[in-house]
PDB file of C-alpha atoms in Angstrom:
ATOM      1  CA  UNK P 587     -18.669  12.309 -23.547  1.00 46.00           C
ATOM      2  CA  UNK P 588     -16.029  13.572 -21.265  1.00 46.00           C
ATOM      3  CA  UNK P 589     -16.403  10.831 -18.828  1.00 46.00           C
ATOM      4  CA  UNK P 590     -16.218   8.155 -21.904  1.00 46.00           C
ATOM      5  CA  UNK P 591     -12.855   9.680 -22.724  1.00 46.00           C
ATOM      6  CA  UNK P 592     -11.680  10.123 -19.313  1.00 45.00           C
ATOM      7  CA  UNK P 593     -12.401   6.475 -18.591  1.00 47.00           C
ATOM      8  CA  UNK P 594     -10.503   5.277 -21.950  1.00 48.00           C
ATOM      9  CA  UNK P 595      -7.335   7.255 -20.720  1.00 49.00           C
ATOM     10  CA  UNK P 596      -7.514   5.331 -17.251  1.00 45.00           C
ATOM     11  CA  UNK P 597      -7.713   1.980 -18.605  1.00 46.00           C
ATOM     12  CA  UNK P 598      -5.068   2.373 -20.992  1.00 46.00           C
ATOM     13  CA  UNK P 599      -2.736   3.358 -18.528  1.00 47.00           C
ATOM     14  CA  UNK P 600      -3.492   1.204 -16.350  1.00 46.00           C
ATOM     15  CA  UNK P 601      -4.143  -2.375 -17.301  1.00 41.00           C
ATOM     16  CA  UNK P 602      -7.140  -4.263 -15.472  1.00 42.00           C
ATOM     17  CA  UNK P 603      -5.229  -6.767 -12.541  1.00 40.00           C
ATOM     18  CA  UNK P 604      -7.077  -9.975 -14.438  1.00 39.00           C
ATOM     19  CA  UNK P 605      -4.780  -9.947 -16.798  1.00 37.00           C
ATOM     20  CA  UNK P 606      -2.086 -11.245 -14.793  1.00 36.00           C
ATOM     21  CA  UNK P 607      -0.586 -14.885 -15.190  1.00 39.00           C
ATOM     22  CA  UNK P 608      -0.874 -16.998 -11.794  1.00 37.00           C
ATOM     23  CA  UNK P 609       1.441 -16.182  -8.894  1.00 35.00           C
ATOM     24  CA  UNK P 610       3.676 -18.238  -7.294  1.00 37.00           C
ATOM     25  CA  UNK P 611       6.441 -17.013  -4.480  1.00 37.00           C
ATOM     26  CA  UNK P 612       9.891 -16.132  -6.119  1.00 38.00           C
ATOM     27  CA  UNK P 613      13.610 -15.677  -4.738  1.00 39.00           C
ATOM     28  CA  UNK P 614      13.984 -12.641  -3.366  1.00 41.00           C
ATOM     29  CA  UNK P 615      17.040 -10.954  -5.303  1.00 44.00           C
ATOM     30  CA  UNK P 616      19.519 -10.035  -2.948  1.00 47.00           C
ATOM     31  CA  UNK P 617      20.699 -11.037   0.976  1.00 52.00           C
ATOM     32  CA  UNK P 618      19.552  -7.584   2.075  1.00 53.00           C
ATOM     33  CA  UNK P 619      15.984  -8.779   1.029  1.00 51.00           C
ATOM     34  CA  UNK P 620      13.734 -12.052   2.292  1.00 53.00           C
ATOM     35  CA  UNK P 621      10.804 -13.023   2.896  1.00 46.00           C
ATOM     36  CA  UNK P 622       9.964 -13.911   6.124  1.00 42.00           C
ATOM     37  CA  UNK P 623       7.377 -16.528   5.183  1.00 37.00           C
ATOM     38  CA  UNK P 624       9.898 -19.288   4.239  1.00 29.00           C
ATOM     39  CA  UNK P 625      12.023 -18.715   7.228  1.00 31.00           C
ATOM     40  CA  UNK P 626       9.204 -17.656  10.508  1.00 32.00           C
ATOM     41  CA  UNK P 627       6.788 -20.235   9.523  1.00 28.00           C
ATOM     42  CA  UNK P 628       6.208 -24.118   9.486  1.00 30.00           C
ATOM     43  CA  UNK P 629       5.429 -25.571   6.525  1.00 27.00           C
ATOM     44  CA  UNK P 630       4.246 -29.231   4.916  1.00 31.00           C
ATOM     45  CA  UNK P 631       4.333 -30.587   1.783  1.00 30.00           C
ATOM     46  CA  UNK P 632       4.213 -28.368  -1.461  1.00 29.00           C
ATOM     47  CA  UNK P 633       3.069 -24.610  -1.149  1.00 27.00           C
ATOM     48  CA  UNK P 634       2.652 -21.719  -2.965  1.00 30.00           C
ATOM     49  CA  UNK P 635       3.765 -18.726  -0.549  1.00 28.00           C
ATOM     50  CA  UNK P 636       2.155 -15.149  -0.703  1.00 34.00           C
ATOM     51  CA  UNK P 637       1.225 -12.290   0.965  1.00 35.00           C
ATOM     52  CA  UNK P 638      -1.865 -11.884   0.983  1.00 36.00           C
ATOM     53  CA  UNK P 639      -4.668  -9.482   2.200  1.00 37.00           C
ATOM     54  CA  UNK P 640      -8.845  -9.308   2.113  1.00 35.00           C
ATOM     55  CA  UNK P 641     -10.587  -6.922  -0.213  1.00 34.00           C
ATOM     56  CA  UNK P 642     -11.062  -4.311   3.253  1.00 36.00           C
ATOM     57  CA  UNK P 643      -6.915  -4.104   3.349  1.00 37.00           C
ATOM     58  CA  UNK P 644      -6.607  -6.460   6.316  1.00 38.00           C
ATOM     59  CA  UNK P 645      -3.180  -7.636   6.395  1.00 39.00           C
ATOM     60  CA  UNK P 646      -2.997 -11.303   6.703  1.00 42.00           C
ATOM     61  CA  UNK P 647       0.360 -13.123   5.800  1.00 38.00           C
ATOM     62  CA  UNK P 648      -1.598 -16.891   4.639  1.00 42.00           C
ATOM     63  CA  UNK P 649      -0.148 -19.753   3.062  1.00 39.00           C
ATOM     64  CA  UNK P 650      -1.927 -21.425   0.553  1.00 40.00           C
ATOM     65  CA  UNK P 651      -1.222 -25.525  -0.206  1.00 39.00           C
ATOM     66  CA  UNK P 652      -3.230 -25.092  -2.987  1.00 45.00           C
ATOM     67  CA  UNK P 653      -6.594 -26.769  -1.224  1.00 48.00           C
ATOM     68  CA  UNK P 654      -8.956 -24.509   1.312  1.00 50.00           C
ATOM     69  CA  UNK P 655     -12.376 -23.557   0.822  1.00 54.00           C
ATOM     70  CA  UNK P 656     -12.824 -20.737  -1.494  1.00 52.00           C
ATOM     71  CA  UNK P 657     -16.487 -19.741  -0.202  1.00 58.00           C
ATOM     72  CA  UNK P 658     -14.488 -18.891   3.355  1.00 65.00           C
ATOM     73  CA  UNK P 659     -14.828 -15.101   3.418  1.00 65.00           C
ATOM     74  CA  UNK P 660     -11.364 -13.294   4.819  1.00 65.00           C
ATOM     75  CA  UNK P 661     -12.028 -11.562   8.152  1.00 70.00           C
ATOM     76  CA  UNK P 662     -12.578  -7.447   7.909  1.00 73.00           C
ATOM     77  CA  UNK P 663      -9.589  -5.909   9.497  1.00 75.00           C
ATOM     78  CA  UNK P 664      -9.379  -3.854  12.594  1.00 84.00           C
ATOM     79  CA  UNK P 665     -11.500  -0.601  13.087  1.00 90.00           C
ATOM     80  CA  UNK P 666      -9.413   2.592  12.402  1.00 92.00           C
ATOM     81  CA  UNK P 667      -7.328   3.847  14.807  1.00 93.00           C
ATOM     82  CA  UNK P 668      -9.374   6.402  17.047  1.00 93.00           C
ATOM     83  CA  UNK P 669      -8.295  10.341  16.143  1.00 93.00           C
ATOM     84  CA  UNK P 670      -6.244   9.215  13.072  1.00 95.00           C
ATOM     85  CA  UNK P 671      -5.861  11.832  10.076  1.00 95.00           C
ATOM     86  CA  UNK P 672      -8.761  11.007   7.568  1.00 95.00           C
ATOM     87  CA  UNK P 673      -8.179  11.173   3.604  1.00 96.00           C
ATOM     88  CA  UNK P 674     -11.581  11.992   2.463  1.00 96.00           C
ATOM     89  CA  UNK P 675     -11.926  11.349  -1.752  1.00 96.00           C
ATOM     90  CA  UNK P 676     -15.058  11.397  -3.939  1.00 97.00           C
ATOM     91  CA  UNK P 677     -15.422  11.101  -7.459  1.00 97.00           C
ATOM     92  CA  UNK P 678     -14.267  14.244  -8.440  1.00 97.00           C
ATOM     93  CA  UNK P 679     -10.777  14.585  -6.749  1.00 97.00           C
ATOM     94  CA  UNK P 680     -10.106  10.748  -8.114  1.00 97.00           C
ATOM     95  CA  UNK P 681     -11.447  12.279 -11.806  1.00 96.00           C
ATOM     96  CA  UNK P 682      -9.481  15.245 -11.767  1.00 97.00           C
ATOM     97  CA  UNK P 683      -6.425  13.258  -9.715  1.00 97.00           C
ATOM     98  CA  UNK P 684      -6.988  16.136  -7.267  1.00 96.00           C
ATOM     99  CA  UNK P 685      -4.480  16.304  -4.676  1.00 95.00           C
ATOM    100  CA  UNK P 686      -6.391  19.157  -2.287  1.00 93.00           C
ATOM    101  CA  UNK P 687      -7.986  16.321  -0.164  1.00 94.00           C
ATOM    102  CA  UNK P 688      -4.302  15.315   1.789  1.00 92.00           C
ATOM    103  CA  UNK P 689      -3.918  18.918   2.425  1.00 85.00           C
ATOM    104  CA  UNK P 690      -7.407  18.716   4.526  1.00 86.00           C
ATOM    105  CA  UNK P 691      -7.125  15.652   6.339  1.00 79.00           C
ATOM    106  CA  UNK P 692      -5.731  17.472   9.551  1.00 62.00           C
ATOM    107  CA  UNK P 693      -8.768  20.315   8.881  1.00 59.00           C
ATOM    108  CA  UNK P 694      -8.269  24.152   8.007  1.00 44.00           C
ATOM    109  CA  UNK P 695      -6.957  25.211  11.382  1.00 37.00           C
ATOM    110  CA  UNK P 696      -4.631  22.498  11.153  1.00 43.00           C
ATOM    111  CA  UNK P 697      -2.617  23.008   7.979  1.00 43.00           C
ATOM    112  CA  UNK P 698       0.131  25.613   7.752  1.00 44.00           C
ATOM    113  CA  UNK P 699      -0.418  29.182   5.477  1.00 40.00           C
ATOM    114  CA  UNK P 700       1.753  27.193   2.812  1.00 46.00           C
ATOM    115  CA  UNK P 701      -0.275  24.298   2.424  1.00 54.00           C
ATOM    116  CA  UNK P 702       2.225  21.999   4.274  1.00 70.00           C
ATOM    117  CA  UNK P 703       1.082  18.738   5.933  1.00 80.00           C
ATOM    118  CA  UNK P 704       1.275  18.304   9.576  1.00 87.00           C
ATOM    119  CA  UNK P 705       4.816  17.723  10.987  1.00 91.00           C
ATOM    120  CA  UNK P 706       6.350  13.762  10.105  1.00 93.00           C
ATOM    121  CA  UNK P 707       5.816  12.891  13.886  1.00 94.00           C
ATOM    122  CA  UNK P 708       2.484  14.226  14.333  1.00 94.00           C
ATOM    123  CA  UNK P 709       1.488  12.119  11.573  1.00 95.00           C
ATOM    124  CA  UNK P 710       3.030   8.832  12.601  1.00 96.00           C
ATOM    125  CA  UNK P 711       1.303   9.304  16.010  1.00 96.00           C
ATOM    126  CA  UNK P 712      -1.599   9.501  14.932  1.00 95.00           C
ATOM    127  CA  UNK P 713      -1.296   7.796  11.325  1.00 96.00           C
ATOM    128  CA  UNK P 714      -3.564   8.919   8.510  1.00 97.00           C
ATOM    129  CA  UNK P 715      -6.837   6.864   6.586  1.00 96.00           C
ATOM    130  CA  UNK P 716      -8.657   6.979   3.325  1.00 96.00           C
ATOM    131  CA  UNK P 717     -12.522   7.235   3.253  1.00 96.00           C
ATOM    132  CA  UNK P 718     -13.125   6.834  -0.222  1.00 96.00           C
ATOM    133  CA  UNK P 719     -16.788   7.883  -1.514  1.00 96.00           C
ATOM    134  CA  UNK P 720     -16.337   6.056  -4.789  1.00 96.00           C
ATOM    135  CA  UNK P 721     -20.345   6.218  -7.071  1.00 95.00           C
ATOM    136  CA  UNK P 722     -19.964   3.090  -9.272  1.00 95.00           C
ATOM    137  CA  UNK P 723     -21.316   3.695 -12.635  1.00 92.00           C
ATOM    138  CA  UNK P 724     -23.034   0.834 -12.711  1.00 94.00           C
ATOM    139  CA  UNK P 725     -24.370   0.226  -8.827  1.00 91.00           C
ATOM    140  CA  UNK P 726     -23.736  -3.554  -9.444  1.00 94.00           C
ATOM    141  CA  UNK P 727     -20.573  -3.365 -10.230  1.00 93.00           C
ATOM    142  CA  UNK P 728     -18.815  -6.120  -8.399  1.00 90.00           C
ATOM    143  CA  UNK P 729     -14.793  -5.217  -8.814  1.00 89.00           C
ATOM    144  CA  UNK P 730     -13.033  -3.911  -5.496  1.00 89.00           C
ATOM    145  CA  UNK P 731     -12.103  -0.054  -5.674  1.00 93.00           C
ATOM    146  CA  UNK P 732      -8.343  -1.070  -6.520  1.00 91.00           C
ATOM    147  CA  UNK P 733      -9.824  -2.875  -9.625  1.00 91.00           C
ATOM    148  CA  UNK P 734     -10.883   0.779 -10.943  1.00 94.00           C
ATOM    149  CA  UNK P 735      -8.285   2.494 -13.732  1.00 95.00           C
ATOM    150  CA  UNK P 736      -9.061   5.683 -11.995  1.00 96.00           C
ATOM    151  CA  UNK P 737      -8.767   4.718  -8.319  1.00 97.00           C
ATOM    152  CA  UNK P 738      -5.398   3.558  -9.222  1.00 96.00           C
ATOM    153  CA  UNK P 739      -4.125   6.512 -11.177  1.00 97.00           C
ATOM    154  CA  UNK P 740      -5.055   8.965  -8.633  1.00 98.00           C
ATOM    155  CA  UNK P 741      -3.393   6.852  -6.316  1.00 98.00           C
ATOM    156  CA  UNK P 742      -0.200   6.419  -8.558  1.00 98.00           C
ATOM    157  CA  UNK P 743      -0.463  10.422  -9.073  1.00 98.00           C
ATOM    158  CA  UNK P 744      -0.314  10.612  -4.975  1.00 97.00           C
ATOM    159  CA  UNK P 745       2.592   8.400  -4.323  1.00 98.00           C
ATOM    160  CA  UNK P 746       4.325  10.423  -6.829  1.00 97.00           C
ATOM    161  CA  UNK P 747       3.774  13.467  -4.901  1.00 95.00           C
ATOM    162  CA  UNK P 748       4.236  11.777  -1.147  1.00 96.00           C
ATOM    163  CA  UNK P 749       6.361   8.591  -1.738  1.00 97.00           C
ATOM    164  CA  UNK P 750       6.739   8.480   1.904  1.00 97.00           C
ATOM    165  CA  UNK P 751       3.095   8.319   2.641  1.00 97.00           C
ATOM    166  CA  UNK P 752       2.934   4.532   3.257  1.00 98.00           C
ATOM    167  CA  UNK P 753       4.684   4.833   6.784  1.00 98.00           C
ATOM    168  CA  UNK P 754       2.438   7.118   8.389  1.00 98.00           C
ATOM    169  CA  UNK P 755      -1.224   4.902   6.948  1.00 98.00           C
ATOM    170  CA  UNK P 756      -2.780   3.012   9.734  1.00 97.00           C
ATOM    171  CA  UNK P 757      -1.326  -0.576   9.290  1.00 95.00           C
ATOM    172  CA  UNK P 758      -3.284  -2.239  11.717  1.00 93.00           C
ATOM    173  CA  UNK P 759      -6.726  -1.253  10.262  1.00 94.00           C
ATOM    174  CA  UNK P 760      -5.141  -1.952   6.555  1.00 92.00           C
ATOM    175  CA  UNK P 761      -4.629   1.284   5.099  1.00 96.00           C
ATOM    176  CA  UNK P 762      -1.058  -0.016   4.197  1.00 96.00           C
ATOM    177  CA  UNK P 763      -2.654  -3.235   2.173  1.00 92.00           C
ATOM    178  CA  UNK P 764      -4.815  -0.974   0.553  1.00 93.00           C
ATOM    179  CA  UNK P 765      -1.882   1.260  -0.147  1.00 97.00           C
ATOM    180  CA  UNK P 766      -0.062  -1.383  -1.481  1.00 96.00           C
ATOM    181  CA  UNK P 767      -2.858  -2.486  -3.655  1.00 94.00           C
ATOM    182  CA  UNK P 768      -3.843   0.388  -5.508  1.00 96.00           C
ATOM    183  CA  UNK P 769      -0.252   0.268  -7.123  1.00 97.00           C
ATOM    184  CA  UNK P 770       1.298  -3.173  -7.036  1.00 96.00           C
ATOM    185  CA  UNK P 771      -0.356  -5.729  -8.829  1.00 93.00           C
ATOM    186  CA  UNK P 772      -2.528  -8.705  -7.748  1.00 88.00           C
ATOM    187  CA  UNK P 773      -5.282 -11.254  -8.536  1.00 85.00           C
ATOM    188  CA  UNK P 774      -8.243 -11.013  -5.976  1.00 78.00           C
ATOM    189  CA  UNK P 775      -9.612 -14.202  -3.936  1.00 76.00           C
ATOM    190  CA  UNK P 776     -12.558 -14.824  -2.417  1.00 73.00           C
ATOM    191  CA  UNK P 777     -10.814 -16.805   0.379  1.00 73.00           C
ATOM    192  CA  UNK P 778      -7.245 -15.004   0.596  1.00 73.00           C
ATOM    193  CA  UNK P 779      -8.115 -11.416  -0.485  1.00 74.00           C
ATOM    194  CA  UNK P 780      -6.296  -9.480  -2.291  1.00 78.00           C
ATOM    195  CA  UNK P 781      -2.974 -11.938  -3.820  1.00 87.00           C
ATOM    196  CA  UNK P 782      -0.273  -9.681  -4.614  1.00 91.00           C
ATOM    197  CA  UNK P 783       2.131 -10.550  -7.774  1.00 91.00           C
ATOM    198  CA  UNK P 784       5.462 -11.465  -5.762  1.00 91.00           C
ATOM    199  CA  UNK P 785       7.998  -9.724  -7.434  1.00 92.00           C
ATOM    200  CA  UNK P 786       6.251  -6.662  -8.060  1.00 94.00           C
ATOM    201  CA  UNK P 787       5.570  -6.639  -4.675  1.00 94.00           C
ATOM    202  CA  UNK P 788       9.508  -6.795  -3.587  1.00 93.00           C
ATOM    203  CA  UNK P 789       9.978  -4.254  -5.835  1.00 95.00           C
ATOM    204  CA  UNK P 790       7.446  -1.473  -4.367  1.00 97.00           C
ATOM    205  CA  UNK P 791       8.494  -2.521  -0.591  1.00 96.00           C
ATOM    206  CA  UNK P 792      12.580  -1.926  -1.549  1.00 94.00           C
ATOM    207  CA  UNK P 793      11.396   1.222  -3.111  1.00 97.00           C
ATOM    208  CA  UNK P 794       9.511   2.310  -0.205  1.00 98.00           C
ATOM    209  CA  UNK P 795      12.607   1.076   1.962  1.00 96.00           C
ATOM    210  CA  UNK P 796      14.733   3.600   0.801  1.00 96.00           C
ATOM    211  CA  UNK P 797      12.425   6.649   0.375  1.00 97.00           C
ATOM    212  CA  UNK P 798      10.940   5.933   3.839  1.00 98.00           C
ATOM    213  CA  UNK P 799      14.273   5.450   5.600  1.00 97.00           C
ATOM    214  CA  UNK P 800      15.867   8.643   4.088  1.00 96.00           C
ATOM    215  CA  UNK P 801      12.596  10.159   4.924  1.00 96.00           C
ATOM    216  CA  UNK P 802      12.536   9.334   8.492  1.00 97.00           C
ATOM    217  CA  UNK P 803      15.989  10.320   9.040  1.00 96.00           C
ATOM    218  CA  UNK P 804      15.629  13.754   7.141  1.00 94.00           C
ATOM    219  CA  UNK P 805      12.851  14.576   9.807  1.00 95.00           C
ATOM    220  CA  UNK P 806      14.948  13.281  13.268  1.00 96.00           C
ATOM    221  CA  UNK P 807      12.551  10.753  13.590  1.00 96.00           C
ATOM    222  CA  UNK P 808      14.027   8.387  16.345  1.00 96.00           C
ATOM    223  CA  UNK P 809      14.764   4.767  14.850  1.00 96.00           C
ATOM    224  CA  UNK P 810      14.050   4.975  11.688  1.00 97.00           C
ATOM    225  CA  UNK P 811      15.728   1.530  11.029  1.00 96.00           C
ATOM    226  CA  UNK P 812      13.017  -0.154  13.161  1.00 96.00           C
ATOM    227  CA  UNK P 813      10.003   2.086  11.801  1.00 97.00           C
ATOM    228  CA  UNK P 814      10.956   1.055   8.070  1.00 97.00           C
ATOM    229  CA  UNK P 815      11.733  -2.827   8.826  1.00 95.00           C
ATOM    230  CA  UNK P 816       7.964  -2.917  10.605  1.00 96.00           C
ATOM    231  CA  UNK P 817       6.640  -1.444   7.513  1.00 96.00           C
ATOM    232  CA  UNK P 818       8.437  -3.824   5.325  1.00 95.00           C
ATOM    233  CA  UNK P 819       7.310  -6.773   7.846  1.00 94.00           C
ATOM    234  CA  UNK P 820       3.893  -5.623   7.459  1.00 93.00           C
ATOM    235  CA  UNK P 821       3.880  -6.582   3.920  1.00 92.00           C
ATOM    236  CA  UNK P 822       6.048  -9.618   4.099  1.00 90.00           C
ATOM    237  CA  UNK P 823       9.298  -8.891   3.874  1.00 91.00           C
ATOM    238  CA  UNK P 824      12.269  -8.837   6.876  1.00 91.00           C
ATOM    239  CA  UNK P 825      15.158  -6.166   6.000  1.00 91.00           C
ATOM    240  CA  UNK P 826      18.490  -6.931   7.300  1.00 89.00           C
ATOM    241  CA  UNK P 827      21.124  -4.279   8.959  1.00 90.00           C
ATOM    242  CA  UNK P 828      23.219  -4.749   5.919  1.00 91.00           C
ATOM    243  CA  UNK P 829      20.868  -2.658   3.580  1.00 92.00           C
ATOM    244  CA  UNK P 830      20.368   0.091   5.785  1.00 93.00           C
ATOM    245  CA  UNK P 831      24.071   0.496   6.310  1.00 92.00           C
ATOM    246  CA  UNK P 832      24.865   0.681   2.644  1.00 92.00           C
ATOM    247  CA  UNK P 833      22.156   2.854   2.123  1.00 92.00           C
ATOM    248  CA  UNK P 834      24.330   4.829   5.195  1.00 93.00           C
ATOM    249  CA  UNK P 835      27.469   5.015   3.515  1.00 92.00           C
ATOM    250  CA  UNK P 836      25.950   6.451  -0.324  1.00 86.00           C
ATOM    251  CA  UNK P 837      23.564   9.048   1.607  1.00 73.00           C
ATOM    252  CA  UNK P 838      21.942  10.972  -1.126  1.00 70.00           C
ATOM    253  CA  UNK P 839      21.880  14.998  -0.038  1.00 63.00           C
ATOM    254  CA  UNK P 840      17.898  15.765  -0.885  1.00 55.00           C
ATOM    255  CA  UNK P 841      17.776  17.612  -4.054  1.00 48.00           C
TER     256      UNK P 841
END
């Protein structure tokens, strides 16, 4: 009975991704913003632009005219990045939106007496991954885990502890795609992956421009222009100088 409740709570805060109306690429909605689709890539004829990734969080930026075969499978990304920090989650934590797992990804002897995380640049050297040990209640269950309410609330409960968490993932294996996924949302495709909606997108990568910028240069982190613009690029999106300057001159003292 618990679990039956527990499930209705997820699912009413969180509405299943099918419901979305089809995407299409919109104007970004400032200067500071743009895509870099439009402007880095050749194009022919009429398109429907999006960033796109595969089900495993590859990061793939793909161009759709509206044809391709749909039974072509996207590639798996890379493998993890050897000695990375590892997010271990099982049913439980996810059930209980259980936070203790990111305080042992570095291991016992590697956490400080006050339950800190490891210093910023320890963890952007050696970035951190999820291992998620998700039991579907129904073993055929074909929906990816960012198509579960309660994946995505215990995600949504995380980035509202660690907002800055997105620039230490490992990008190149797709930990940032699947980031990105668990709270933005999208359509899935056999062929492109995982479709993000466009402007919700925008939204979550300006968010995660300023909270990861500030963040960055709370810590000394050296060029924390160029670390935020590659996370932005890795999702889509090119930031200009102009944003990070304003953001400069109406520096928020954290709170």
């Amino acid at each position: 009975m618990a679990t039956s409740s527990t499930s209705a709570l997820f699912a009413s805060a969180l509405p299943s991704p099918k419901r979305l109306p089809p995407l299409t690429q919109q104007q970004s909605f400032n200067q500071y913003f743009k895509s870099i689709s439009l402007s880095h890539f050749p194009l022919k004829g009429d398109f429907t632009a999006s960033v796109a990734f595969n089900p495993s969080g590859n990061f793939d930026l793909t161009f759709a005219d509206g044809g391709g075969d749909e039974s072509q499978v996207a590639p798996p990304p890379p493998p993890p990045k050897e000695g990375r920090f590892e997010i271990i989650l099982d049913n439980d934590a996810i059930r209980h939106l259980d936070l203790s797992p990111i305080h042992c990804m570095a291991g016992r002897t590697s956490v400080a007496s006050d339950g800190h995380l490891p210093e910023p640049r320890k963890l952007l050297e050696r970035t951190v991954g999820f291992t998620i040990n998700y039991e579907r209640e129904d073993p055929l269950d074909p929906r990816e885990l960012s198509e579960f309410p309660d994946v995505r609330l215990w995600f949504v409960r995380l980035d509202a502890a660690y907002p800055w968490l997105p620039v230490v993932l490992d990008w190149r294996a797709g930990e940032l795609a699947r980031y990105a996924a668990m709270l933005v949302p999208h359509q899935m495709s056999m062929r492109l992956g995982v479709v993000f909606n466009p402007e919700a997108l925008e939204i979550f990568v300006l968010n995660k421009v300023f909270i990861v910028y500030s963040w960055l240069k709370q810590h000394n982190v050296p060029k924390p222009k160029l670390k935020t613009s590659d996370m932005a690029r890795m999702l889509g999106f090119g930031i200009g100088d102009d944003l990070f300057d304003l953001i400069d001159a109406q520096s928020l003292h954290p709170s």
